[in-house]
Backbone as JSON Lines, residues from 0, in Angstrom:
{"i":0,"aa":"X","n":[91.27,181.92,151.9],"ca":[92.51,181.72,151.09],"c":[93.25,183.09,150.88]}
{"i":1,"aa":"X","n":[92.51,184.08,150.48],"ca":[93.17,185.39,150.25],"c":[93.57,185.99,151.51]}
{"i":2,"aa":"X","n":[92.86,185.8,152.65],"ca":[93.3,186.34,153.95],"c":[94.63,185.72,154.39]}
{"i":3,"aa":"X","n":[94.81,184.47,154.04],"ca":[96.03,183.78,154.4],"c":[97.23,184.27,153.52]}
{"i":4,"aa":"X","n":[96.95,184.44,152.24],"ca":[98.03,184.76,151.28],"c":[98.33,186.29,151.19]}
{"i":5,"aa":"X","n":[97.37,187.11,151.42],"ca":[97.54,188.54,151.2],"c":[98.68,189.15,152.11]}
{"i":6,"aa":"X","n":[98.77,188.9,153.34],"ca":[99.81,189.48,154.14],"c":[101.2,189.06,153.64]}
{"i":7,"aa":"X","n":[101.35,187.82,153.14],"ca":[102.64,187.37,152.63],"c":[103.04,188.07,151.38]}
{"i":8,"aa":"X","n":[102.11,188.24,150.48],"ca":[102.35,188.98,149.25],"c":[102.6,190.43,149.54]}
{"i":9,"aa":"X","n":[101.89,191.06,150.46],"ca":[102.12,192.41,150.78],"c":[103.56,192.61,151.33]}
{"i":10,"aa":"X","n":[103.89,191.72,152.29],"ca":[105.2,191.81,152.96],"c":[106.39,191.51,151.99]}
{"i":11,"aa":"X","n":[106.2,190.51,151.2],"ca":[107.28,190.06,150.29],"c":[107.49,190.8,149.04]}
{"i":12,"aa":"X","n":[106.38,191.39,148.48],"ca":[106.46,191.94,147.09],"c":[106.15,193.46,147.1]}
{"i":13,"aa":"X","n":[105.02,193.82,147.64],"ca":[104.51,195.18,147.42],"c":[105.3,196.21,148.33]}
{"i":14,"aa":"X","n":[105.29,195.92,149.6],"ca":[105.94,196.89,150.53],"c":[107.4,197.12,150.23]}
{"i":15,"aa":"X","n":[108.23,196.03,149.98],"ca":[109.67,196.3,149.69],"c":[109.84,197.24,148.47]}
{"i":16,"aa":"X","n":[109.08,197.04,147.42],"ca":[109.22,197.93,146.25],"c":[108.78,199.33,146.56]}
{"i":17,"aa":"X","n":[107.73,199.49,147.32],"ca":[107.27,200.83,147.69],"c":[108.26,201.53,148.59]}
{"i":18,"aa":"X","n":[108.77,200.82,149.59],"ca":[109.79,201.35,150.54],"c":[111.08,201.77,149.76]}
{"i":19,"aa":"X","n":[111.53,200.86,148.89],"ca":[112.73,201.15,148.09],"c":[112.53,202.46,147.21]}
{"i":20,"aa":"X","n":[111.42,202.5,146.55],"ca":[111.14,203.65,145.68],"c":[111.05,204.95,146.48]}
{"i":21,"aa":"X","n":[110.31,204.93,147.66],"ca":[110.24,206.15,148.46],"c":[111.6,206.55,148.95]}
{"i":22,"aa":"X","n":[112.43,205.59,149.44],"ca":[113.76,205.89,149.94],"c":[114.61,206.43,148.78]}
{"i":23,"aa":"X","n":[114.47,205.92,147.6],"ca":[115.23,206.44,146.44],"c":[114.87,207.88,146.1]}
{"i":24,"aa":"X","n":[113.61,208.17,146.19],"ca":[113.17,209.53,145.91],"c":[113.74,210.57,146.91]}
{"i":25,"aa":"X","n":[113.73,210.16,148.18],"ca":[114.11,211.05,149.24],"c":[115.63,211.0,149.58]}
{"i":26,"aa":"X","n":[116.31,209.9,149.4],"ca":[117.67,209.75,149.85],"c":[118.6,209.36,148.7]}
{"i":27,"aa":"X","n":[118.16,209.1,147.55],"ca":[118.97,208.64,146.41],"c":[119.29,207.17,146.47]}
{"i":28,"aa":"X","n":[120.02,206.66,145.6],"ca":[120.26,205.24,145.37],"c":[120.9,204.5,146.57]}
{"i":29,"aa":"X","n":[121.94,205.14,147.11],"ca":[122.63,204.46,148.25],"c":[121.72,204.49,149.5]}
{"i":30,"aa":"X","n":[120.94,205.52,149.69],"ca":[120.0,205.52,150.85],"c":[118.97,204.43,150.62]}
{"i":31,"aa":"X","n":[118.51,204.3,149.41],"ca":[117.52,203.23,149.08],"c":[118.07,201.82,149.32]}
{"i":32,"aa":"X","n":[119.34,201.66,148.95],"ca":[119.98,200.35,149.22],"c":[120.08,200.08,150.72]}
{"i":33,"aa":"X","n":[120.38,201.09,151.43],"ca":[120.49,200.92,152.92],"c":[119.12,200.58,153.46]}
{"i":34,"aa":"X","n":[118.08,201.23,153.04],"ca":[116.68,201.0,153.49],"c":[116.29,199.59,153.09]}
{"i":35,"aa":"X","n":[116.64,199.13,151.88],"ca":[116.26,197.76,151.46],"c":[116.85,196.76,152.42]}
{"i":36,"aa":"X","n":[118.15,196.91,152.78],"ca":[118.77,195.99,153.71],"c":[118.14,196.09,155.07]}
{"i":37,"aa":"X","n":[117.86,197.31,155.52],"ca":[117.24,197.51,156.82],"c":[115.84,196.84,156.86]}
{"i":38,"aa":"X","n":[115.12,196.94,155.76],"ca":[113.76,196.39,155.69],"c":[113.8,194.87,155.9]}
{"i":39,"aa":"X","n":[114.62,194.18,155.16],"ca":[114.74,192.75,155.29],"c":[115.25,192.28,156.58]}
{"i":40,"aa":"X","n":[116.39,192.86,157.1],"ca":[116.88,192.45,158.38],"c":[115.91,192.91,159.55]}
{"i":41,"aa":"X","n":[115.22,194.04,159.35],"ca":[114.17,194.42,160.32],"c":[113.09,193.43,160.49]}
{"i":42,"aa":"X","n":[112.74,192.79,159.31],"ca":[111.7,191.71,159.4],"c":[112.14,190.56,160.14]}
{"i":43,"aa":"X","n":[113.36,190.19,159.89],"ca":[114.01,188.98,160.67],"c":[114.07,189.38,162.14]}
{"i":44,"aa":"X","n":[114.58,190.58,162.51],"ca":[114.7,191.0,163.86],"c":[113.36,191.09,164.57]}
{"i":45,"aa":"X","n":[112.38,191.52,163.82],"ca":[110.98,191.67,164.4],"c":[110.52,190.29,164.83]}
{"i":46,"aa":"X","n":[110.71,189.31,164.0],"ca":[110.2,187.93,164.37],"c":[111.03,187.35,165.53]}
{"i":47,"aa":"X","n":[112.29,187.61,165.52],"ca":[113.14,187.15,166.66],"c":[112.73,187.81,167.98]}
{"i":48,"aa":"X","n":[112.48,189.09,167.95],"ca":[112.04,189.85,169.16],"c":[110.72,189.22,169.63]}
{"i":49,"aa":"X","n":[109.82,188.93,168.74],"ca":[108.53,188.35,169.1],"c":[108.55,186.83,169.38]}
{"i":50,"aa":"X","n":[109.76,186.28,169.32],"ca":[110.03,184.83,169.6],"c":[109.27,184.0,168.54]}
{"i":51,"aa":"X","n":[109.3,184.44,167.35],"ca":[108.72,183.63,166.24],"c":[109.88,183.35,165.26]}
{"i":52,"aa":"X","n":[109.81,182.17,164.71],"ca":[110.81,181.77,163.75],"c":[110.75,182.61,162.46]}
{"i":53,"aa":"X","n":[111.85,183.03,161.94],"ca":[111.86,183.66,160.68],"c":[111.7,182.63,159.58]}
{"i":54,"aa":"X","n":[110.79,182.78,158.62],"ca":[110.62,181.77,157.55],"c":[111.93,181.69,156.75]}
{"i":55,"aa":"X","n":[112.13,180.5,156.23],"ca":[113.33,180.25,155.39],"c":[113.48,181.18,154.24]}
{"i":56,"aa":"X","n":[112.33,181.52,153.64],"ca":[112.38,182.5,152.52],"c":[112.88,183.79,152.97]}
{"i":57,"aa":"X","n":[112.59,184.26,154.16],"ca":[112.99,185.55,154.65],"c":[114.5,185.49,154.9]}
{"i":58,"aa":"X","n":[115.0,184.37,155.4],"ca":[116.46,184.29,155.6],"c":[117.23,184.26,154.33]}
{"i":59,"aa":"X","n":[116.62,183.55,153.31],"ca":[117.24,183.59,151.96],"c":[117.2,185.03,151.39]}
{"i":60,"aa":"X","n":[116.12,185.72,151.62],"ca":[116.08,187.11,151.13],"c":[117.11,187.97,151.79]}
{"i":61,"aa":"X","n":[117.34,187.77,153.07],"ca":[118.34,188.57,153.81],"c":[119.76,188.31,153.17]}
{"i":62,"aa":"X","n":[120.05,187.11,152.87],"ca":[121.34,186.82,152.25],"c":[121.41,187.38,150.82]}
{"i":63,"aa":"X","n":[120.31,187.22,150.16],"ca":[120.37,187.71,148.72],"c":[120.45,189.27,148.7]}
{"i":64,"aa":"X","n":[119.74,189.95,149.57],"ca":[119.76,191.44,149.49],"c":[121.15,191.89,149.95]}
{"i":65,"aa":"X","n":[121.84,191.23,150.76],"ca":[123.17,191.61,151.19],"c":[124.16,191.49,150.01]}
{"i":66,"aa":"X","n":[124.01,190.37,149.25],"ca":[124.86,190.19,148.04],"c":[124.5,191.19,147.01]}
{"i":67,"aa":"X","n":[123.31,191.49,146.78],"ca":[122.88,192.45,145.71],"c":[123.33,193.86,146.03]}
{"i":68,"aa":"X","n":[123.2,194.28,147.28],"ca":[123.65,195.59,147.66],"c":[125.16,195.66,147.54]}
{"i":69,"aa":"X","n":[125.88,194.61,148.02],"ca":[127.34,194.66,147.79],"c":[127.8,194.77,146.36]}
{"i":70,"aa":"X","n":[127.11,194.03,145.47],"ca":[127.39,194.16,144.09],"c":[127.23,195.5,143.49]}
{"i":71,"aa":"X","n":[126.06,196.15,143.86],"ca":[125.74,197.46,143.37],"c":[126.68,198.48,143.95]}
{"i":72,"aa":"X","n":[127.02,198.39,145.18],"ca":[127.98,199.4,145.77],"c":[129.37,199.25,145.2]}
{"i":73,"aa":"X","n":[129.85,197.99,145.13],"ca":[131.2,197.75,144.62],"c":[131.36,198.19,143.15]}
{"i":74,"aa":"X","n":[130.29,197.98,142.35],"ca":[130.39,198.31,140.92],"c":[129.87,199.72,140.68]}
{"i":75,"aa":"X","n":[129.32,200.4,141.65],"ca":[128.81,201.77,141.52],"c":[127.78,201.87,140.41]}
{"i":76,"aa":"X","n":[126.93,200.78,140.36],"ca":[125.93,200.73,139.29],"c":[124.69,200.08,139.76]}
{"i":77,"aa":"X","n":[123.53,200.73,139.8],"ca":[122.3,200.17,140.35],"c":[121.83,198.9,139.6]}
{"i":78,"aa":"X","n":[122.31,198.75,138.35],"ca":[121.95,197.61,137.52],"c":[122.33,196.32,138.27]}
{"i":79,"aa":"X","n":[123.47,196.38,138.95],"ca":[123.91,195.19,139.69],"c":[123.04,194.82,140.86]}
{"i":80,"aa":"X","n":[122.21,195.72,141.32],"ca":[121.27,195.43,142.41],"c":[119.99,194.72,141.81]}
{"i":81,"aa":"X","n":[119.59,195.11,140.6],"ca":[118.41,194.58,140.04],"c":[118.66,193.26,139.14]}
{"i":82,"aa":"X","n":[119.86,193.21,138.62],"ca":[120.14,192.1,137.69],"c":[119.99,190.73,138.39]}
{"i":83,"aa":"X","n":[120.51,190.48,139.59],"ca":[120.36,189.22,140.22],"c":[118.87,188.84,140.42]}
{"i":84,"aa":"X","n":[118.04,189.82,140.74],"ca":[116.6,189.57,140.81],"c":[116.03,189.06,139.52]}
{"i":85,"aa":"X","n":[116.41,189.66,138.41],"ca":[115.92,189.21,137.06],"c":[116.42,187.8,136.85]}
{"i":86,"aa":"X","n":[117.63,187.52,137.21],"ca":[118.17,186.14,136.97],"c":[117.43,185.17,137.96]}
{"i":87,"aa":"X","n":[117.14,185.62,139.17],"ca":[116.44,184.78,140.08],"c":[114.99,184.45,139.62]}
{"i":88,"aa":"X","n":[114.35,185.44,138.98],"ca":[113.01,185.19,138.43],"c":[113.08,184.18,137.22]}
{"i":89,"aa":"X","n":[114.13,184.39,136.46],"ca":[114.33,183.36,135.33],"c":[114.54,181.98,135.87]}
{"i":90,"aa":"X","n":[115.32,181.83,136.95],"ca":[115.54,180.49,137.55],"c":[114.26,179.96,138.16]}
{"i":91,"aa":"X","n":[113.45,180.84,138.79],"ca":[112.14,180.43,139.3],"c":[111.21,179.93,138.18]}
{"i":92,"aa":"X","n":[111.25,180.64,137.07],"ca":[110.44,180.18,135.89],"c":[110.85,178.79,135.46]}
{"i":93,"aa":"X","n":[112.09,178.57,135.37],"ca":[112.59,177.23,135.01],"c":[112.22,176.15,136.01]}
{"i":94,"aa":"X","n":[112.33,176.51,137.29],"ca":[111.91,175.64,138.31],"c":[110.42,175.18,138.25]}
{"i":95,"aa":"X","n":[109.55,176.16,137.99],"ca":[108.15,175.9,137.79],"c":[107.96,174.96,136.61]}
{"i":96,"aa":"X","n":[108.59,175.26,135.49],"ca":[108.46,174.49,134.29],"c":[109.05,173.09,134.39]}
{"i":97,"aa":"X","n":[110.21,173.0,134.93],"ca":[110.9,171.73,135.03],"c":[110.31,170.77,136.03]}
{"i":98,"aa":"X","n":[109.59,171.33,137.0],"ca":[109.01,170.44,138.07],"c":[107.53,170.2,137.78]}
{"i":99,"aa":"X","n":[106.98,170.74,136.72],"ca":[105.51,170.59,136.43],"c":[105.06,169.2,136.41]}
{"i":100,"aa":"X","n":[105.79,168.3,135.84],"ca":[105.41,166.86,135.72],"c":[105.84,165.98,136.86]}
{"i":101,"aa":"X","n":[106.49,166.48,137.83],"ca":[106.94,165.71,139.01],"c":[105.75,165.41,139.89]}
{"i":102,"aa":"X","n":[105.93,164.47,140.82],"ca":[104.84,164.1,141.75],"c":[104.47,165.27,142.62]}
{"i":103,"aa":"X","n":[105.39,166.02,143.09],"ca":[105.11,167.26,143.86],"c":[105.83,168.39,143.27]}
{"i":104,"aa":"X","n":[105.2,169.09,142.3],"ca":[105.89,170.2,141.62],"c":[106.03,171.39,142.61]}
{"i":105,"aa":"X","n":[106.85,172.29,142.21],"ca":[107.17,173.46,142.97],"c":[105.9,174.23,143.25]}
{"i":106,"aa":"X","n":[104.99,174.38,142.31],"ca":[103.81,175.16,142.53],"c":[102.99,174.57,143.66]}
{"i":107,"aa":"X","n":[103.0,173.25,143.88],"ca":[102.3,172.66,144.97],"c":[102.92,173.04,146.36]}
{"i":108,"aa":"X","n":[104.24,173.12,146.36],"ca":[104.98,173.58,147.55],"c":[104.63,174.99,147.89]}
{"i":109,"aa":"X","n":[104.62,175.83,146.86],"ca":[104.27,177.27,147.05],"c":[102.83,177.38,147.53]}
{"i":110,"aa":"X","n":[102.0,176.63,146.91],"ca":[100.56,176.64,147.28],"c":[100.38,176.25,148.79]}
{"i":111,"aa":"X","n":[101.15,175.28,149.21],"ca":[101.11,174.83,150.59],"c":[101.52,175.92,151.57]}
{"i":112,"aa":"X","n":[102.42,176.79,151.15],"ca":[102.82,177.93,152.0],"c":[101.72,178.95,152.13]}
{"i":113,"aa":"X","n":[100.95,179.12,151.06],"ca":[99.9,180.09,151.05],"c":[98.57,179.55,151.53]}
{"i":114,"aa":"X","n":[98.24,178.33,151.15],"ca":[96.92,177.67,151.51],"c":[97.19,176.22,151.9]}
{"i":115,"aa":"X","n":[97.32,175.91,153.15],"ca":[97.59,174.53,153.52],"c":[96.38,173.65,153.11]}
{"i":116,"aa":"X","n":[96.7,172.54,152.46],"ca":[95.65,171.59,152.01],"c":[95.98,170.19,152.61]}
{"i":117,"aa":"X","n":[94.89,169.46,152.89],"ca":[95.14,168.04,153.4],"c":[95.72,167.2,152.38]}
{"i":118,"aa":"X","n":[96.47,166.18,152.72],"ca":[97.18,165.3,151.79],"c":[96.25,164.63,150.82]}
{"i":119,"aa":"X","n":[95.09,164.24,151.27],"ca":[94.19,163.54,150.34],"c":[93.73,164.45,149.17]}
{"i":120,"aa":"X","n":[93.63,165.73,149.36],"ca":[93.3,166.63,148.29],"c":[94.51,166.8,147.34]}
{"i":121,"aa":"X","n":[95.72,166.89,147.9],"ca":[96.91,167.07,147.04],"c":[97.14,165.86,146.12]}
{"i":122,"aa":"X","n":[96.71,164.71,146.48],"ca":[96.93,163.48,145.67],"c":[95.76,163.18,144.74]}
{"i":123,"aa":"X","n":[94.65,163.92,144.79],"ca":[93.53,163.6,143.91],"c":[93.97,163.95,142.46]}
{"i":124,"aa":"X","n":[93.55,163.12,141.51],"ca":[93.91,163.38,140.08],"c":[93.52,164.77,139.58]}
{"i":125,"aa":"X","n":[92.38,165.32,140.01],"ca":[91.96,166.66,139.6],"c":[93.0,167.65,140.13]}
{"i":126,"aa":"X","n":[93.43,167.51,141.35],"ca":[94.39,168.48,141.88],"c":[95.76,168.31,141.22]}
{"i":127,"aa":"X","n":[96.1,167.07,140.91],"ca":[97.37,166.79,140.21],"c":[97.4,167.52,138.88]}
{"i":128,"aa":"X","n":[96.29,167.5,138.08],"ca":[96.17,168.19,136.86],"c":[96.22,169.75,137.04]}
{"i":129,"aa":"X","n":[95.56,170.17,138.14],"ca":[95.57,171.58,138.44],"c":[96.97,172.02,138.68]}
{"i":130,"aa":"X","n":[97.79,171.31,139.47],"ca":[99.16,171.69,139.81],"c":[99.99,171.64,138.55]}
{"i":131,"aa":"X","n":[99.81,170.71,137.66],"ca":[100.59,170.65,136.46],"c":[100.33,171.88,135.57]}
{"i":132,"aa":"X","n":[99.07,172.14,135.3],"ca":[98.69,173.28,134.49],"c":[99.15,174.64,135.06]}
{"i":133,"aa":"X","n":[99.05,174.75,136.33],"ca":[99.47,176.04,136.95],"c":[100.91,176.14,137.12]}
{"i":134,"aa":"X","n":[101.65,174.99,137.16],"ca":[103.1,175.07,137.08],"c":[103.55,175.63,135.76]}
{"i":135,"aa":"X","n":[102.91,175.22,134.72],"ca":[103.24,175.7,133.4],"c":[102.82,177.19,133.28]}
{"i":136,"aa":"X","n":[101.6,177.58,133.77],"ca":[101.19,178.92,133.84],"c":[102.16,179.81,134.54]}
{"i":137,"aa":"X","n":[102.55,179.43,135.74],"ca":[103.49,180.29,136.51],"c":[104.89,180.28,135.96]}
{"i":138,"aa":"X","n":[105.3,179.16,135.37],"ca":[106.6,179.14,134.64],"c":[106.68,180.11,133.49]}
{"i":139,"aa":"X","n":[105.58,180.12,132.74],"ca":[105.57,181.03,131.57],"c":[105.39,182.55,132.08]}
{"i":140,"aa":"X","n":[104.59,182.69,133.1],"ca":[104.4,184.14,133.64],"c":[105.75,184.6,134.18]}
{"i":141,"aa":"X","n":[106.49,183.79,134.87],"ca":[107.83,184.25,135.48],"c":[108.84,184.36,134.39]}
{"i":142,"aa":"X","n":[108.76,183.61,133.33],"ca":[109.71,183.75,132.23],"c":[109.43,185.09,131.5]}
{"i":143,"aa":"X","n":[108.17,185.4,131.28],"ca":[107.75,186.72,130.69],"c":[108.22,187.84,131.68]}
{"i":144,"aa":"X","n":[108.02,187.64,132.98],"ca":[108.48,188.61,133.97],"c":[109.93,188.88,133.84]}
{"i":145,"aa":"X","n":[110.74,187.77,133.8],"ca":[112.2,187.92,133.73],"c":[112.68,188.64,132.46]}
{"i":146,"aa":"X","n":[112.09,188.24,131.31],"ca":[112.46,188.91,130.09],"c":[112.1,190.37,130.08]}
{"i":147,"aa":"X","n":[110.88,190.68,130.5],"ca":[110.4,192.05,130.5],"c":[111.3,192.85,131.46]}
{"i":148,"aa":"X","n":[111.57,192.32,132.65],"ca":[112.38,193.02,133.63],"c":[113.77,193.33,133.08]}
{"i":149,"aa":"X","n":[114.36,192.39,132.45],"ca":[115.72,192.54,131.86],"c":[115.7,193.67,130.81]}
{"i":150,"aa":"X","n":[114.72,193.62,129.93],"ca":[114.59,194.6,128.88],"c":[114.35,195.93,129.48]}
{"i":151,"aa":"X","n":[113.49,196.09,130.45],"ca":[113.27,197.4,131.1],"c":[114.48,197.89,131.85]}
{"i":152,"aa":"X","n":[115.18,197.02,132.5],"ca":[116.43,197.34,133.22],"c":[117.55,197.91,132.3]}
{"i":153,"aa":"X","n":[117.61,197.37,131.06],"ca":[118.62,197.86,130.15],"c":[118.18,199.08,129.35]}
{"i":154,"aa":"X","n":[116.9,199.43,129.3],"ca":[116.37,200.49,128.48],"c":[115.9,201.75,129.28]}
{"i":155,"aa":"X","n":[115.59,201.6,130.56],"ca":[115.0,202.72,131.3],"c":[115.98,203.19,132.45]}
{"i":156,"aa":"X","n":[115.73,204.41,132.92],"ca":[116.45,204.91,134.13],"c":[115.99,204.05,135.28]}
{"i":157,"aa":"X","n":[116.72,204.1,136.38],"ca":[116.36,203.3,137.57],"c":[114.99,203.7,138.08]}
{"i":158,"aa":"X","n":[114.75,205.06,138.17],"ca":[113.39,205.49,138.59],"c":[112.3,204.93,137.8]}
{"i":159,"aa":"X","n":[112.47,205.1,136.42],"ca":[111.4,204.65,135.59],"c":[111.27,203.08,135.57]}
{"i":160,"aa":"X","n":[112.44,202.43,135.73],"ca":[112.38,200.94,135.83],"c":[111.53,200.53,137.02]}
{"i":161,"aa":"X","n":[111.72,201.17,138.15],"ca":[110.98,200.75,139.34],"c":[109.47,200.99,139.12]}
{"i":162,"aa":"X","n":[109.12,202.09,138.49],"ca":[107.71,202.38,138.34],"c":[107.07,201.39,137.28]}
{"i":163,"aa":"X","n":[107.67,201.33,136.13],"ca":[107.11,200.58,135.0],"c":[107.16,199.06,135.34]}
{"i":164,"aa":"X","n":[108.3,198.57,135.87],"ca":[108.4,197.18,136.18],"c":[107.45,196.77,137.26]}
{"i":165,"aa":"X","n":[107.38,197.51,138.34],"ca":[106.47,197.2,139.41],"c":[105.02,197.12,138.92]}
{"i":166,"aa":"X","n":[104.6,198.09,138.08],"ca":[103.27,198.1,137.57],"c":[103.06,196.98,136.62]}
{"i":167,"aa":"X","n":[103.96,196.67,135.72],"ca":[103.8,195.58,134.76],"c":[103.77,194.25,135.41]}
{"i":168,"aa":"X","n":[104.67,194.04,136.38],"ca":[104.74,192.75,137.08],"c":[103.5,192.61,137.94]}
{"i":169,"aa":"X","n":[102.96,193.68,138.53],"ca":[101.72,193.58,139.29],"c":[100.54,193.11,138.47]}
{"i":170,"aa":"X","n":[100.49,193.63,137.21],"ca":[99.45,193.19,136.29],"c":[99.64,191.78,135.83]}
{"i":171,"aa":"X","n":[100.87,191.47,135.43],"ca":[101.1,190.11,134.97],"c":[100.93,189.06,136.04]}
{"i":172,"aa":"X","n":[101.53,189.27,137.21],"ca":[101.41,188.26,138.24],"c":[100.02,188.31,138.9]}
{"i":173,"aa":"X","n":[99.42,189.46,138.99],"ca":[98.02,189.61,139.42],"c":[97.02,188.79,138.51]}
{"i":174,"aa":"X","n":[97.26,188.88,137.22],"ca":[96.47,188.13,136.27],"c":[96.71,186.63,136.43]}
{"i":175,"aa":"X","n":[97.94,186.2,136.65],"ca":[98.26,184.79,136.82],"c":[97.65,184.33,138.14]}
{"i":176,"aa":"X","n":[97.71,185.16,139.21],"ca":[97.11,184.81,140.44],"c":[95.57,184.6,140.44]}
{"i":177,"aa":"X","n":[94.93,185.54,139.6],"ca":[93.54,185.49,139.44],"c":[93.1,184.2,138.7]}
{"i":178,"aa":"X","n":[93.84,183.89,137.62],"ca":[93.59,182.61,136.88],"c":[93.76,181.43,137.83]}
{"i":179,"aa":"X","n":[94.86,181.5,138.63],"ca":[95.08,180.36,139.53],"c":[93.98,180.27,140.58]}
{"i":180,"aa":"X","n":[93.56,181.4,141.15],"ca":[92.53,181.35,142.17],"c":[91.17,180.87,141.57]}
{"i":181,"aa":"X","n":[90.84,181.35,140.44],"ca":[89.62,180.8,139.78],"c":[89.69,179.35,139.45]}
{"i":182,"aa":"X","n":[90.81,178.94,138.91],"ca":[91.05,177.44,138.61],"c":[91.02,176.64,139.88]}
{"i":183,"aa":"X","n":[91.62,177.13,140.88],"ca":[91.61,176.4,142.19],"c":[90.22,176.23,142.68]}
{"i":184,"aa":"X","n":[89.45,177.31,142.61],"ca":[88.0,177.22,143.11],"c":[87.23,176.23,142.24]}
{"i":185,"aa":"X","n":[87.43,176.3,140.97],"ca":[86.7,175.42,140.08],"c":[87.18,173.95,140.33]}
{"i":186,"aa":"X","n":[88.44,173.79,140.61],"ca":[88.94,172.41,140.87],"c":[88.38,171.86,142.16]}
{"i":187,"aa":"X","n":[88.3,172.71,143.18],"ca":[87.75,172.24,144.46],"c":[86.28,171.93,144.35]}
{"i":188,"aa":"X","n":[85.51,172.66,143.55],"ca":[84.11,172.38,143.37],"c":[83.89,171.12,142.63]}
{"i":189,"aa":"X","n":[84.8,170.77,141.76],"ca":[84.67,169.56,140.93],"c":[85.04,168.29,141.73]}
{"i":190,"aa":"X","n":[85.73,168.44,142.87],"ca":[86.13,167.3,143.68],"c":[84.84,166.65,144.3]}
{"i":191,"aa":"X","n":[84.9,165.28,144.34],"ca":[83.72,164.63,144.94],"c":[83.67,164.93,146.39]}
{"i":192,"aa":"X","n":[82.46,165.02,146.99],"ca":[82.22,165.14,148.4],"c":[82.53,166.52,148.85]}
């Protein structure tokens, strides 16, 4: 499970923040914005060159980063680069919370991207309860992430924001991921057969 999910988390969350911060230290804000765009579009190009389809999330990220960079450059304020991300995290938290009681909640769709499960497991009552509980867990974790990120964005310098937010979010979401992984394991062990 972790071997399947780790590269996606590394590519989508950890490396982009590290690359952006390093570029900001060496080239300043506008250089970092250019590197952020190059990183996302480079990922899409790499897949196309290797004749692999770019995941839909990557294409959405390419569009989003383009808009975020344009907003920051036009307004000459780095806050406009980070603010849409905070709002996006808030929207994600609402999506987790509002879909928790649906037949196929968002957390189940995200789980299928990370760890494909057979249909008979997804429909089992124990798994349905697992998906409900962890939809609420991730909804609350992302709501806390959005609130914390917005507060840090408005109170810290851009450099400190990147360091503190990345660290705090890593702890917060890492904790939620650990709770989810342990709960998933416990749920699988409780399933008959």
